Tab-separated table of C-alpha atoms in Angstrom:
chain	number	residue	atom	x	y	z
A	1	UNK	CA	0.058	-0.057	-0.286
A	2	UNK	CA	1.358	3.258	-0.892
A	3	UNK	CA	1.673	5.845	2.166
A	4	UNK	CA	1.394	9.464	1.203
A	5	UNK	CA	1.177	11.619	3.980
A	6	UNK	CA	-1.189	14.813	5.106
A	7	UNK	CA	-2.163	17.106	2.188
A	8	UNK	CA	-0.526	15.411	-0.808
A	9	UNK	CA	-2.735	12.241	-0.144
A	10	UNK	CA	-5.685	14.255	0.546
A	11	UNK	CA	-5.578	16.193	-2.694
A	12	UNK	CA	-4.879	12.865	-4.518
A	13	UNK	CA	-7.881	10.919	-2.968
A	14	UNK	CA	-10.186	14.319	-3.536
A	15	UNK	CA	-8.966	14.196	-7.408
A	16	UNK	CA	-9.442	10.336	-7.816
A	17	UNK	CA	-12.919	10.431	-6.162
A	18	UNK	CA	-14.137	13.683	-7.981
A	19	UNK	CA	-12.511	12.147	-11.412
A	20	UNK	CA	-14.632	8.827	-10.466
A	21	UNK	CA	-17.897	10.868	-9.875
A	22	UNK	CA	-17.628	12.877	-13.236
A	23	UNK	CA	-17.103	9.829	-15.329
A	24	UNK	CA	-19.448	7.759	-13.553
A	25	UNK	CA	-22.092	10.684	-13.891
A	26	UNK	CA	-21.389	10.512	-17.245
A	27	UNK	CA	-21.679	6.804	-17.750
A	28	UNK	CA	-24.835	6.709	-15.853
A	29	UNK	CA	-26.389	9.541	-18.004
A	30	UNK	CA	-25.435	7.525	-21.249
A	31	UNK	CA	-26.829	4.195	-19.746
A	32	UNK	CA	-30.110	5.708	-18.412
A	33	UNK	CA	-30.618	7.019	-21.842
A	34	UNK	CA	-29.589	3.802	-23.452
A	35	UNK	CA	-31.948	1.946	-20.991
A	36	UNK	CA	-34.923	4.146	-21.512
A	37	UNK	CA	-34.746	3.987	-25.429
A	38	UNK	CA	-34.497	0.164	-25.105
A	39	UNK	CA	-37.635	-0.204	-22.812
A	40	UNK	CA	-39.197	2.339	-25.465
A	41	UNK	CA	-38.327	0.079	-28.326
A	42	UNK	CA	-36.100	2.600	-29.832
A	43	UNK	CA	-32.166	3.260	-29.985
A	44	UNK	CA	-31.552	6.623	-28.015
A	45	UNK	CA	-28.193	8.330	-28.734
A	46	UNK	CA	-26.624	6.766	-31.604
A	47	UNK	CA	-24.437	9.608	-33.499
A	48	UNK	CA	-21.692	10.937	-31.220
A	49	UNK	CA	-19.038	7.953	-30.933
A	50	UNK	CA	-19.997	4.437	-30.801
A	51	UNK	CA	-23.628	3.905	-29.899
A	52	UNK	CA	-23.625	7.528	-28.646
A	53	UNK	CA	-20.979	6.908	-25.774
A	54	UNK	CA	-19.539	10.590	-26.209
A	55	UNK	CA	-23.067	11.986	-26.042
A	56	UNK	CA	-22.749	12.976	-22.229
A	57	UNK	CA	-19.303	14.875	-23.297
A	58	UNK	CA	-21.094	16.427	-26.018
A	59	UNK	CA	-23.886	17.618	-23.225
A	60	UNK	CA	-21.275	18.502	-20.773
A	61	UNK	CA	-19.827	20.950	-23.207
A	62	UNK	CA	-23.162	22.276	-24.285
A	63	UNK	CA	-24.040	23.263	-20.490
A	64	UNK	CA	-20.572	24.552	-20.177
A	65	UNK	CA	-21.143	27.013	-23.096
A	66	UNK	CA	-24.575	28.156	-22.076
A	67	UNK	CA	-25.062	31.370	-20.573
A	68	UNK	CA	-25.518	31.645	-17.000
A	69	UNK	CA	-28.918	33.345	-16.326
A	70	UNK	CA	-29.989	34.405	-12.921
A	71	UNK	CA	-33.988	35.131	-12.842
A	72	UNK	CA	-34.959	38.837	-11.965
A	73	UNK	CA	-36.017	38.649	-8.336
A	74	UNK	CA	-34.131	35.640	-7.099
A	75	UNK	CA	-32.322	35.915	-3.711
A	76	UNK	CA	-28.958	35.908	-5.065
A	77	UNK	CA	-26.663	34.073	-2.395
A	78	UNK	CA	-29.257	31.317	-1.838
A	79	UNK	CA	-29.884	30.842	-5.427
A	80	UNK	CA	-25.926	30.644	-6.005
A	81	UNK	CA	-25.049	28.346	-3.142
A	82	UNK	CA	-28.081	26.012	-3.953
A	83	UNK	CA	-26.235	23.847	-6.435
A	84	UNK	CA	-23.194	23.541	-4.229
A	85	UNK	CA	-25.521	22.504	-1.301
A	86	UNK	CA	-26.824	19.688	-3.407
A	87	UNK	CA	-23.691	18.679	-5.059
A	88	UNK	CA	-20.823	18.713	-2.187
A	89	UNK	CA	-22.834	16.171	0.463
A	90	UNK	CA	-23.604	13.946	-2.669
A	91	UNK	CA	-19.734	13.956	-3.163
A	92	UNK	CA	-18.944	13.729	0.658
A	93	UNK	CA	-20.714	10.557	0.956
A	94	UNK	CA	-17.698	8.855	-0.858
A	95	UNK	CA	-15.625	9.171	2.101
A	96	UNK	CA	-17.105	6.165	3.737
A	97	UNK	CA	-18.027	3.802	0.818
A	98	UNK	CA	-16.099	0.616	0.981
A	99	UNK	CA	-14.732	0.157	-2.516
A	100	UNK	CA	-12.859	-3.031	-1.668
A	101	UNK	CA	-11.055	-4.522	1.033
A	102	UNK	CA	-8.512	-1.542	1.533
A	103	UNK	CA	-10.193	0.523	-0.873
A	104	UNK	CA	-12.030	3.049	1.375
A	105	UNK	CA	-11.265	6.609	1.851
A	106	UNK	CA	-11.822	6.380	5.680
A	107	UNK	CA	-13.230	3.693	7.369
A	108	UNK	CA	-15.302	5.595	10.019
A	109	UNK	CA	-16.586	3.631	12.758
A	110	UNK	CA	-20.037	5.156	12.340
A	111	UNK	CA	-19.584	5.289	8.242
A	112	UNK	CA	-23.335	4.371	8.075
A	113	UNK	CA	-24.506	6.986	10.213
A	114	UNK	CA	-22.103	9.824	8.622
A	115	UNK	CA	-23.388	8.770	5.003
A	116	UNK	CA	-26.807	8.979	5.963
A	117	UNK	CA	-26.516	12.182	7.723
A	118	UNK	CA	-24.255	13.956	5.192
A	119	UNK	CA	-26.777	13.102	2.335
A	120	UNK	CA	-29.563	14.292	4.027
A	121	UNK	CA	-28.016	17.510	3.953
A	122	UNK	CA	-28.902	17.347	0.173
A	123	UNK	CA	-32.537	18.592	1.147
A	124	UNK	CA	-31.098	21.929	1.929
A	125	UNK	CA	-29.753	22.716	-1.517
A	126	UNK	CA	-32.969	21.515	-3.080
A	127	UNK	CA	-35.181	23.887	-0.800
A	128	UNK	CA	-32.696	26.725	-1.435
A	129	UNK	CA	-32.834	26.236	-5.237
A	130	UNK	CA	-36.685	26.340	-4.604
A	131	UNK	CA	-36.609	29.399	-2.653
A	132	UNK	CA	-33.921	31.159	-4.072
A	133	UNK	CA	-35.521	30.973	-7.822
A	134	UNK	CA	-38.242	33.126	-6.995
A	135	UNK	CA	-40.946	30.753	-8.935
A	136	UNK	CA	-43.930	29.371	-7.700
A	137	UNK	CA	-42.819	25.944	-9.494
A	138	UNK	CA	-39.354	25.913	-7.886
A	139	UNK	CA	-40.915	26.784	-4.642
A	140	UNK	CA	-43.387	24.049	-4.757
A	141	UNK	CA	-40.603	21.561	-5.857
A	142	UNK	CA	-38.463	22.282	-3.065
A	143	UNK	CA	-41.340	22.129	-0.585
A	144	UNK	CA	-42.572	18.634	-1.764
A	145	UNK	CA	-39.032	17.618	-1.720
A	146	UNK	CA	-38.706	18.637	1.867
A	147	UNK	CA	-41.526	16.824	2.823
A	148	UNK	CA	-40.950	13.906	0.876
A	149	UNK	CA	-37.273	13.359	2.056
A	150	UNK	CA	-38.271	13.793	5.663
A	151	UNK	CA	-41.186	11.116	5.276
A	152	UNK	CA	-38.817	8.612	3.664
A	153	UNK	CA	-36.152	8.987	5.807
A	154	UNK	CA	-37.983	7.225	8.694
A	155	UNK	CA	-38.435	3.769	6.803
A	156	UNK	CA	-35.047	4.087	5.328
A	157	UNK	CA	-33.355	4.287	8.706
A	158	UNK	CA	-35.513	1.697	10.186
A	159	UNK	CA	-34.427	-0.657	7.354
A	160	UNK	CA	-30.899	0.483	8.081
A	161	UNK	CA	-31.083	-0.245	11.710
A	162	UNK	CA	-32.380	-3.794	10.940
A	163	UNK	CA	-29.082	-4.431	9.317
A	164	UNK	CA	-27.218	-2.842	12.125
A	165	UNK	CA	-28.848	-5.191	14.585
A	166	UNK	CA	-27.402	-8.048	12.585
A	167	UNK	CA	-24.287	-6.524	12.045
A	168	UNK	CA	-23.507	-5.126	15.384
A	169	UNK	CA	-21.326	-2.177	14.026
A	170	UNK	CA	-21.962	1.125	12.092
A	171	UNK	CA	-18.675	0.821	10.297
A	172	UNK	CA	-18.973	0.175	6.417
A	173	UNK	CA	-16.184	-2.553	6.510
A	174	UNK	CA	-17.161	-4.312	9.551
A	175	UNK	CA	-20.883	-4.347	7.963
A	176	UNK	CA	-19.139	-6.325	4.886
A	177	UNK	CA	-17.060	-8.588	7.026
A	178	UNK	CA	-20.358	-9.675	8.947
A	179	UNK	CA	-21.636	-10.870	5.352
A	180	UNK	CA	-18.722	-13.262	5.333
A	181	UNK	CA	-21.301	-16.144	5.864
A	182	UNK	CA	-23.848	-15.203	3.720
A	183	UNK	CA	-25.212	-11.902	2.245
A	184	UNK	CA	-27.883	-10.358	4.396
A	185	UNK	CA	-30.337	-9.853	1.794
A	186	UNK	CA	-30.723	-13.838	2.423
A	187	UNK	CA	-32.308	-13.651	5.554
A	188	UNK	CA	-36.067	-12.908	5.505
A	189	UNK	CA	-36.459	-9.846	7.576
A	190	UNK	CA	-33.403	-8.490	6.098
A	191	UNK	CA	-34.941	-9.429	2.789
A	192	UNK	CA	-37.940	-6.968	3.684
A	193	UNK	CA	-35.462	-4.462	4.990
A	194	UNK	CA	-33.734	-4.320	1.647
A	195	UNK	CA	-37.046	-3.726	-0.234
A	196	UNK	CA	-38.183	-1.270	2.250
A	197	UNK	CA	-34.596	0.464	1.878
A	198	UNK	CA	-34.757	0.610	-1.858
A	199	UNK	CA	-38.118	1.993	-2.198
A	200	UNK	CA	-37.200	4.597	0.519
A	201	UNK	CA	-33.844	5.226	-1.139
A	202	UNK	CA	-35.640	5.843	-4.768
A	203	UNK	CA	-37.928	8.459	-2.988
A	204	UNK	CA	-34.908	9.934	-0.952
A	205	UNK	CA	-33.186	11.182	-4.509
A	206	UNK	CA	-36.232	12.010	-6.140
A	207	UNK	CA	-36.357	9.421	-8.797
A	208	UNK	CA	-39.153	8.270	-10.707
A	209	UNK	CA	-41.780	7.204	-9.614
A	210	UNK	CA	-41.358	9.542	-6.748
A	211	UNK	CA	-39.946	12.284	-8.667
A	212	UNK	CA	-42.862	14.898	-7.554
A	213	UNK	CA	-40.510	17.451	-6.265
A	214	UNK	CA	-39.193	17.563	-10.161
A	215	UNK	CA	-42.429	16.507	-11.785
A	216	UNK	CA	-42.038	17.817	-15.541
A	217	UNK	CA	-45.335	17.866	-16.422
A	218	UNK	CA	-46.857	19.972	-13.537
A	219	UNK	CA	-43.772	21.689	-12.090
A	220	UNK	CA	-41.864	22.114	-15.183
A	221	UNK	CA	-38.683	20.349	-13.444
A	222	UNK	CA	-39.425	22.045	-9.824
A	223	UNK	CA	-36.404	23.360	-7.870
A	224	UNK	CA	-34.097	23.692	-10.953
A	225	UNK	CA	-36.510	25.048	-13.422
A	226	UNK	CA	-34.504	28.522	-13.304
A	227	UNK	CA	-31.118	26.861	-13.491
A	228	UNK	CA	-29.137	26.788	-16.591
A	229	UNK	CA	-25.502	26.003	-17.756
A	230	UNK	CA	-22.776	24.393	-15.288
A	231	UNK	CA	-25.450	25.166	-12.112
A	232	UNK	CA	-28.005	22.732	-13.943
A	233	UNK	CA	-25.111	20.438	-14.813
A	234	UNK	CA	-24.270	20.534	-11.185
A	235	UNK	CA	-27.889	19.482	-10.030
A	236	UNK	CA	-27.586	16.762	-12.718
A	237	UNK	CA	-24.235	15.363	-11.391
A	238	UNK	CA	-25.571	15.330	-7.564
A	239	UNK	CA	-28.756	13.336	-8.809
A	240	UNK	CA	-26.342	10.716	-10.394
A	241	UNK	CA	-23.959	10.745	-7.715
A	242	UNK	CA	-26.696	10.085	-5.354
A	243	UNK	CA	-28.093	7.254	-7.219
A	244	UNK	CA	-24.723	5.697	-7.153
A	245	UNK	CA	-24.291	6.282	-3.649
A	246	UNK	CA	-27.943	4.795	-2.629
A	247	UNK	CA	-27.065	1.752	-4.928
A	248	UNK	CA	-23.712	1.309	-3.421
A	249	UNK	CA	-25.229	1.615	0.322
A	250	UNK	CA	-27.765	-1.111	-0.867
A	251	UNK	CA	-24.566	-3.588	-1.996
A	252	UNK	CA	-22.737	-2.905	0.932
A	253	UNK	CA	-25.621	-3.607	3.558
A	254	UNK	CA	-27.433	-6.252	1.876
A	255	UNK	CA	-25.473	-7.672	-1.063
A	256	UNK	CA	-22.120	-8.270	0.642
A	257	UNK	CA	-20.425	-5.192	-0.436
A	258	UNK	CA	-17.197	-6.089	-2.375
A	259	UNK	CA	-17.265	-9.640	-1.219
A	260	UNK	CA	-17.283	-12.347	-4.014
A	261	UNK	CA	-15.605	-15.104	-5.665
A	262	UNK	CA	-13.006	-15.166	-8.754
A	263	UNK	CA	-12.874	-11.552	-9.347
A	264	UNK	CA	-11.284	-8.772	-7.609
A	265	UNK	CA	-12.975	-6.992	-4.787
A	266	UNK	CA	-13.573	-3.683	-6.602
A	267	UNK	CA	-15.337	-5.591	-9.714
A	268	UNK	CA	-17.963	-7.322	-7.431
A	269	UNK	CA	-18.695	-3.880	-5.938
A	270	UNK	CA	-19.276	-2.328	-9.204
A	271	UNK	CA	-21.052	-5.365	-10.534
A	272	UNK	CA	-23.459	-4.879	-7.467
A	273	UNK	CA	-23.737	-1.430	-7.498
A	274	UNK	CA	-24.347	-1.077	-11.343
A	275	UNK	CA	-26.677	-4.041	-10.886
A	276	UNK	CA	-28.949	-2.111	-8.675
A	277	UNK	CA	-28.629	1.082	-10.535
A	278	UNK	CA	-29.910	-0.890	-13.587
A	279	UNK	CA	-32.944	-2.109	-11.402
A	280	UNK	CA	-33.843	1.460	-10.453
A	281	UNK	CA	-33.521	2.660	-14.025
A	282	UNK	CA	-35.900	-0.146	-15.092
A	283	UNK	CA	-38.267	0.812	-12.463
A	284	UNK	CA	-37.981	4.644	-13.548
A	285	UNK	CA	-38.836	3.586	-17.033
A	286	UNK	CA	-41.573	1.167	-16.055
A	287	UNK	CA	-43.969	3.101	-13.466
A	288	UNK	CA	-45.904	6.172	-13.772
A	289	UNK	CA	-45.362	9.064	-11.194
A	290	UNK	CA	-47.299	8.868	-8.233
A	291	UNK	CA	-49.500	11.797	-6.621
A	292	UNK	CA	-48.441	13.661	-3.562
A	293	UNK	CA	-51.339	12.087	-1.505
A	294	UNK	CA	-50.114	8.803	-2.503
A	295	UNK	CA	-46.506	9.315	-2.172
A	296	UNK	CA	-47.105	10.218	1.687
A	297	UNK	CA	-49.785	7.667	2.460
A	298	UNK	CA	-47.522	5.188	0.960
A	299	UNK	CA	-44.266	6.383	3.502
A	300	UNK	CA	-46.528	6.632	6.433
A	301	UNK	CA	-49.169	4.016	6.002
A	302	UNK	CA	-46.991	1.319	4.288
A	303	UNK	CA	-43.251	1.638	4.541
A	304	UNK	CA	-42.999	2.864	8.130
A	305	UNK	CA	-45.127	-0.092	9.687
A	306	UNK	CA	-43.607	-2.756	7.423
A	307	UNK	CA	-40.001	-1.196	8.538
A	308	UNK	CA	-41.198	-1.196	12.229
A	309	UNK	CA	-42.741	-4.549	12.227
A	310	UNK	CA	-39.829	-5.931	10.519
A	311	UNK	CA	-37.523	-4.315	13.050
A	312	UNK	CA	-39.308	-5.858	16.066
A	313	UNK	CA	-39.558	-9.250	14.384
A	314	UNK	CA	-35.664	-9.207	13.423
A	315	UNK	CA	-35.020	-7.885	17.367
A	316	UNK	CA	-36.958	-10.975	18.253
A	317	UNK	CA	-35.107	-13.309	16.216
A	318	UNK	CA	-32.059	-12.061	17.310
A	319	UNK	CA	-32.765	-12.191	20.908
A	320	UNK	CA	-34.677	-15.827	21.205
B	12	UNK	CA	-58.901	-2.690	6.426
B	13	UNK	CA	-59.123	-5.754	3.954
B	14	UNK	CA	-58.681	-3.507	0.849
B	15	UNK	CA	-55.392	-2.321	2.531
B	16	UNK	CA	-53.921	-5.901	2.755
B	17	UNK	CA	-55.412	-6.826	-0.587
B	18	UNK	CA	-53.449	-3.827	-2.176
B	19	UNK	CA	-50.366	-4.756	-0.131
B	20	UNK	CA	-50.358	-8.404	-1.660
B	21	UNK	CA	-51.712	-7.595	-5.052
B	22	UNK	CA	-50.044	-4.365	-5.581
B	23	UNK	CA	-46.339	-5.778	-6.131
B	24	UNK	CA	-47.873	-8.600	-8.444
B	25	UNK	CA	-49.428	-5.933	-10.787
B	26	UNK	CA	-46.135	-3.891	-10.550
B	27	UNK	CA	-44.074	-7.225	-11.431
B	28	UNK	CA	-46.228	-7.466	-14.488
B	29	UNK	CA	-45.336	-4.098	-15.477
B	30	UNK	CA	-41.616	-4.547	-14.873
B	31	UNK	CA	-41.927	-7.949	-17.361
B	32	UNK	CA	-43.506	-5.888	-20.212
B	33	UNK	CA	-40.957	-3.389	-20.012
B	34	UNK	CA	-38.148	-6.083	-19.773
B	35	UNK	CA	-39.290	-7.785	-22.623
B	36	UNK	CA	-39.166	-4.322	-24.584
B	37	UNK	CA	-35.718	-3.851	-23.469
B	38	UNK	CA	-34.420	-7.017	-24.922
B	39	UNK	CA	-36.449	-6.908	-27.961
B	40	UNK	CA	-34.970	-5.267	-31.288
B	41	UNK	CA	-35.515	-1.363	-31.758
B	42	UNK	CA	-38.452	-0.491	-34.240
B	43	UNK	CA	-37.177	2.857	-35.058
B	44	UNK	CA	-34.622	3.536	-38.089
B	45	UNK	CA	-31.637	5.697	-38.328
B	46	UNK	CA	-33.185	8.175	-40.470
B	47	UNK	CA	-31.571	9.588	-42.470
B	48	UNK	CA	-29.132	6.794	-43.152
B	49	UNK	CA	-31.701	4.339	-42.978
B	50	UNK	CA	-35.119	5.172	-44.801
B	51	UNK	CA	-38.446	3.080	-44.316
B	52	UNK	CA	-39.727	1.694	-47.500
B	53	UNK	CA	-42.810	3.042	-48.816
B	54	UNK	CA	-45.831	0.950	-49.282
B	55	UNK	CA	-47.029	-0.161	-52.745
B	56	UNK	CA	-50.094	2.407	-52.785
B	57	UNK	CA	-48.057	5.410	-51.237
B	58	UNK	CA	-48.714	8.495	-52.954
B	59	UNK	CA	-45.359	10.495	-53.336
B	60	UNK	CA	-44.987	13.429	-56.078
B	61	UNK	CA	-46.736	13.065	-58.992
B	62	UNK	CA	-44.603	11.728	-62.123
B	63	UNK	CA	-45.140	11.036	-65.507
B	64	UNK	CA	-44.263	8.136	-68.481
B	65	UNK	CA	-44.497	10.935	-71.209
B	66	UNK	CA	-44.333	8.184	-73.946
B	67	UNK	CA	-47.792	7.012	-72.859
B	68	UNK	CA	-49.387	10.360	-72.658
B	69	UNK	CA	-51.931	10.995	-75.096
B	70	UNK	CA	-52.607	14.785	-73.897
B	71	UNK	CA	-56.074	14.294	-72.990
B	72	UNK	CA	-55.612	16.774	-70.380
B	73	UNK	CA	-57.930	15.050	-67.833
B	74	UNK	CA	-55.378	15.114	-65.419
B	75	UNK	CA	-55.366	18.748	-65.239
B	76	UNK	CA	-58.840	19.029	-65.461
B	77	UNK	CA	-59.556	17.052	-62.485
B	78	UNK	CA	-56.860	18.382	-60.475
B	79	UNK	CA	-59.177	20.120	-57.279
B	80	UNK	CA	-55.963	22.727	-56.718
B	81	UNK	CA	-55.130	23.325	-60.398
B	82	UNK	CA	-51.432	22.046	-59.795
B	83	UNK	CA	-50.818	20.484	-63.317
B	84	UNK	CA	-50.720	22.664	-66.476
B	85	UNK	CA	-50.155	20.989	-69.916
B	86	UNK	CA	-49.270	22.581	-73.208
B	87	UNK	CA	-48.946	20.793	-76.568
B	88	UNK	CA	-47.888	21.239	-80.254
B	89	UNK	CA	-50.221	20.056	-83.109
B	90	UNK	CA	-47.785	18.449	-85.395
B	91	UNK	CA	-49.025	17.232	-89.261
B	92	UNK	CA	-51.126	14.276	-89.882
B	93	UNK	CA	-53.084	15.049	-86.893
B	94	UNK	CA	-50.661	14.226	-84.501
B	95	UNK	CA	-49.544	16.120	-81.254
B	96	UNK	CA	-46.588	16.172	-79.154
B	97	UNK	CA	-46.479	17.244	-75.481
B	98	UNK	CA	-44.847	20.916	-75.176
B	99	UNK	CA	-44.474	21.130	-71.395
B	100	UNK	CA	-45.971	19.360	-68.453
B	101	UNK	CA	-45.827	21.800	-65.509
B	102	UNK	CA	-46.413	20.395	-61.783
B	103	UNK	CA	-46.745	22.955	-59.006
B	104	UNK	CA	-45.704	20.783	-55.912
B	105	UNK	CA	-46.709	23.640	-53.697
B	106	UNK	CA	-50.019	23.359	-54.669
B	107	UNK	CA	-50.414	19.538	-54.872
B	108	UNK	CA	-52.540	17.993	-52.222
B	109	UNK	CA	-51.561	14.286	-53.295
B	110	UNK	CA	-55.035	13.232	-53.813
B	111	UNK	CA	-54.021	11.032	-56.613
B	112	UNK	CA	-56.873	11.846	-58.732
B	113	UNK	CA	-54.964	12.752	-61.740
B	114	UNK	CA	-53.378	9.239	-61.583
B	115	UNK	CA	-56.762	7.680	-61.195
B	116	UNK	CA	-58.107	9.408	-64.090
B	117	UNK	CA	-55.466	8.856	-66.511
B	118	UNK	CA	-56.500	6.269	-69.305
B	119	UNK	CA	-53.083	5.134	-70.183
B	120	UNK	CA	-51.336	5.219	-66.725
B	121	UNK	CA	-49.036	7.801	-67.868
B	122	UNK	CA	-49.289	9.804	-64.730
B	123	UNK	CA	-48.709	8.129	-61.576
B	124	UNK	CA	-47.380	8.932	-57.781
B	125	UNK	CA	-43.778	7.937	-57.002
B	126	UNK	CA	-42.257	7.099	-53.497
B	127	UNK	CA	-40.523	10.391	-53.022
B	128	UNK	CA	-41.726	12.022	-49.745
B	129	UNK	CA	-38.795	14.364	-48.715
B	130	UNK	CA	-39.877	17.491	-50.575
B	131	UNK	CA	-38.448	20.153	-48.418
B	132	UNK	CA	-36.395	22.907	-50.577
B	133	UNK	CA	-34.617	26.194	-50.203
B	134	UNK	CA	-36.810	27.991	-52.588
B	135	UNK	CA	-40.397	28.020	-53.807
B	136	UNK	CA	-38.827	27.981	-57.693
B	137	UNK	CA	-37.608	24.313	-56.968
B	138	UNK	CA	-41.115	23.170	-56.305
B	139	UNK	CA	-42.287	24.316	-60.054
B	140	UNK	CA	-40.944	21.272	-62.087
B	141	UNK	CA	-41.552	20.179	-65.761
B	142	UNK	CA	-42.510	16.810	-65.469
B	143	UNK	CA	-41.044	16.166	-69.088
B	144	UNK	CA	-37.312	16.821	-67.739
B	145	UNK	CA	-35.646	13.445	-67.138
B	146	UNK	CA	-33.674	14.822	-64.373
B	147	UNK	CA	-36.821	16.299	-62.557
B	148	UNK	CA	-36.210	14.616	-59.236
B	149	UNK	CA	-32.775	13.946	-59.299
B	150	UNK	CA	-32.156	16.161	-56.621
B	151	UNK	CA	-34.561	14.629	-54.258
B	152	UNK	CA	-33.499	11.301	-55.146
B	153	UNK	CA	-29.885	12.025	-54.244
B	154	UNK	CA	-30.132	15.146	-51.997
B	155	UNK	CA	-26.885	17.181	-52.233
B	156	UNK	CA	-25.770	19.604	-49.392
B	157	UNK	CA	-25.824	22.945	-50.944
């Protein structure tokens, strides 16, 4: 293992993570467009590069060249800072993600708590974007997002608590090690926890069918209606980074993380993470968007009771 | 309360059915074409632009008379021994409504509708053509960037 000290290692690790996040977001944008296209029995991007692989680069160039427009009457500082408040927490979550046995920026002893806490900060950015834009659709989008994330945080955390009861640790690496005997998803109560987690996490990152904060047909993209150019791109990168993060957490907590035979740990980690991402894309392009009342009802009347009952059953199983 | 549990049980079943449909689509080949490099083959009875086989024309003027938008204008020259020769066969694509009546009424089948459907031009003049010109549709069949 290469040991670097202080500032140099910090800069190198930050550069690697930022590079990976940009490349991953670009790949995911291309992949999502291809998956959506093939689900709709068409080709998707085909012109720029082989099967349109360079399309995200072309899109990024376009966004870089676009004029940065600020709506009149916008709350300047709030409006300016919002994209950073969305992107920075999304990037910071990578600190505690275990890509391999020793491939983790910092194996915090409360890793999962740190990730959940830091990703929850993203809501500030979304609400700031909604407030700062001086646009009724943006404000509605921001408010909806706040309500949605607060509602879905509860079943999400309850499902994670179930995992923690079995692993006995908050450290991401120790959770992976606890799955040496078998993936957590294979245990019945943790399978239920996985389903609750994946549904809640989809809502947490505002993805369809829970994308009411940015519902195109009613809110004209919601909180990022007024953003253009690189600020819009930052929201986009944050969205796909969060998608990667929730899938990586799911892979780590339920699918054994980087554990697996034959291939190196990092390959297993990516296979599992991108497999979950594919499932989320598949769900996105299959189901229609739910209404606000349905969304809230589903969180409070279905997911939270299921997560609670599951938690009690898991506790009973562990204590008997 | 019973409806709550009913939905809880049957909801995922119905959602799975939807997922199966989209997965089947995902693995089936795309039905769209990469236009303009790939083009849809037009059906047998497709009505494209009006076309003419001058050898078959008997100058009866029925096509120009029946045309509801008067987009066909024919002139002919009288030759000795009671014979006629087509002088011009003007066709204004701009006015044509592609009804196909001219082709229907033609007693010899000289006038017919071809398969050309890409008729965008950069000037209106290009839409006034003489059907006697053998290269009349060359530009539309093999478009070149101007």
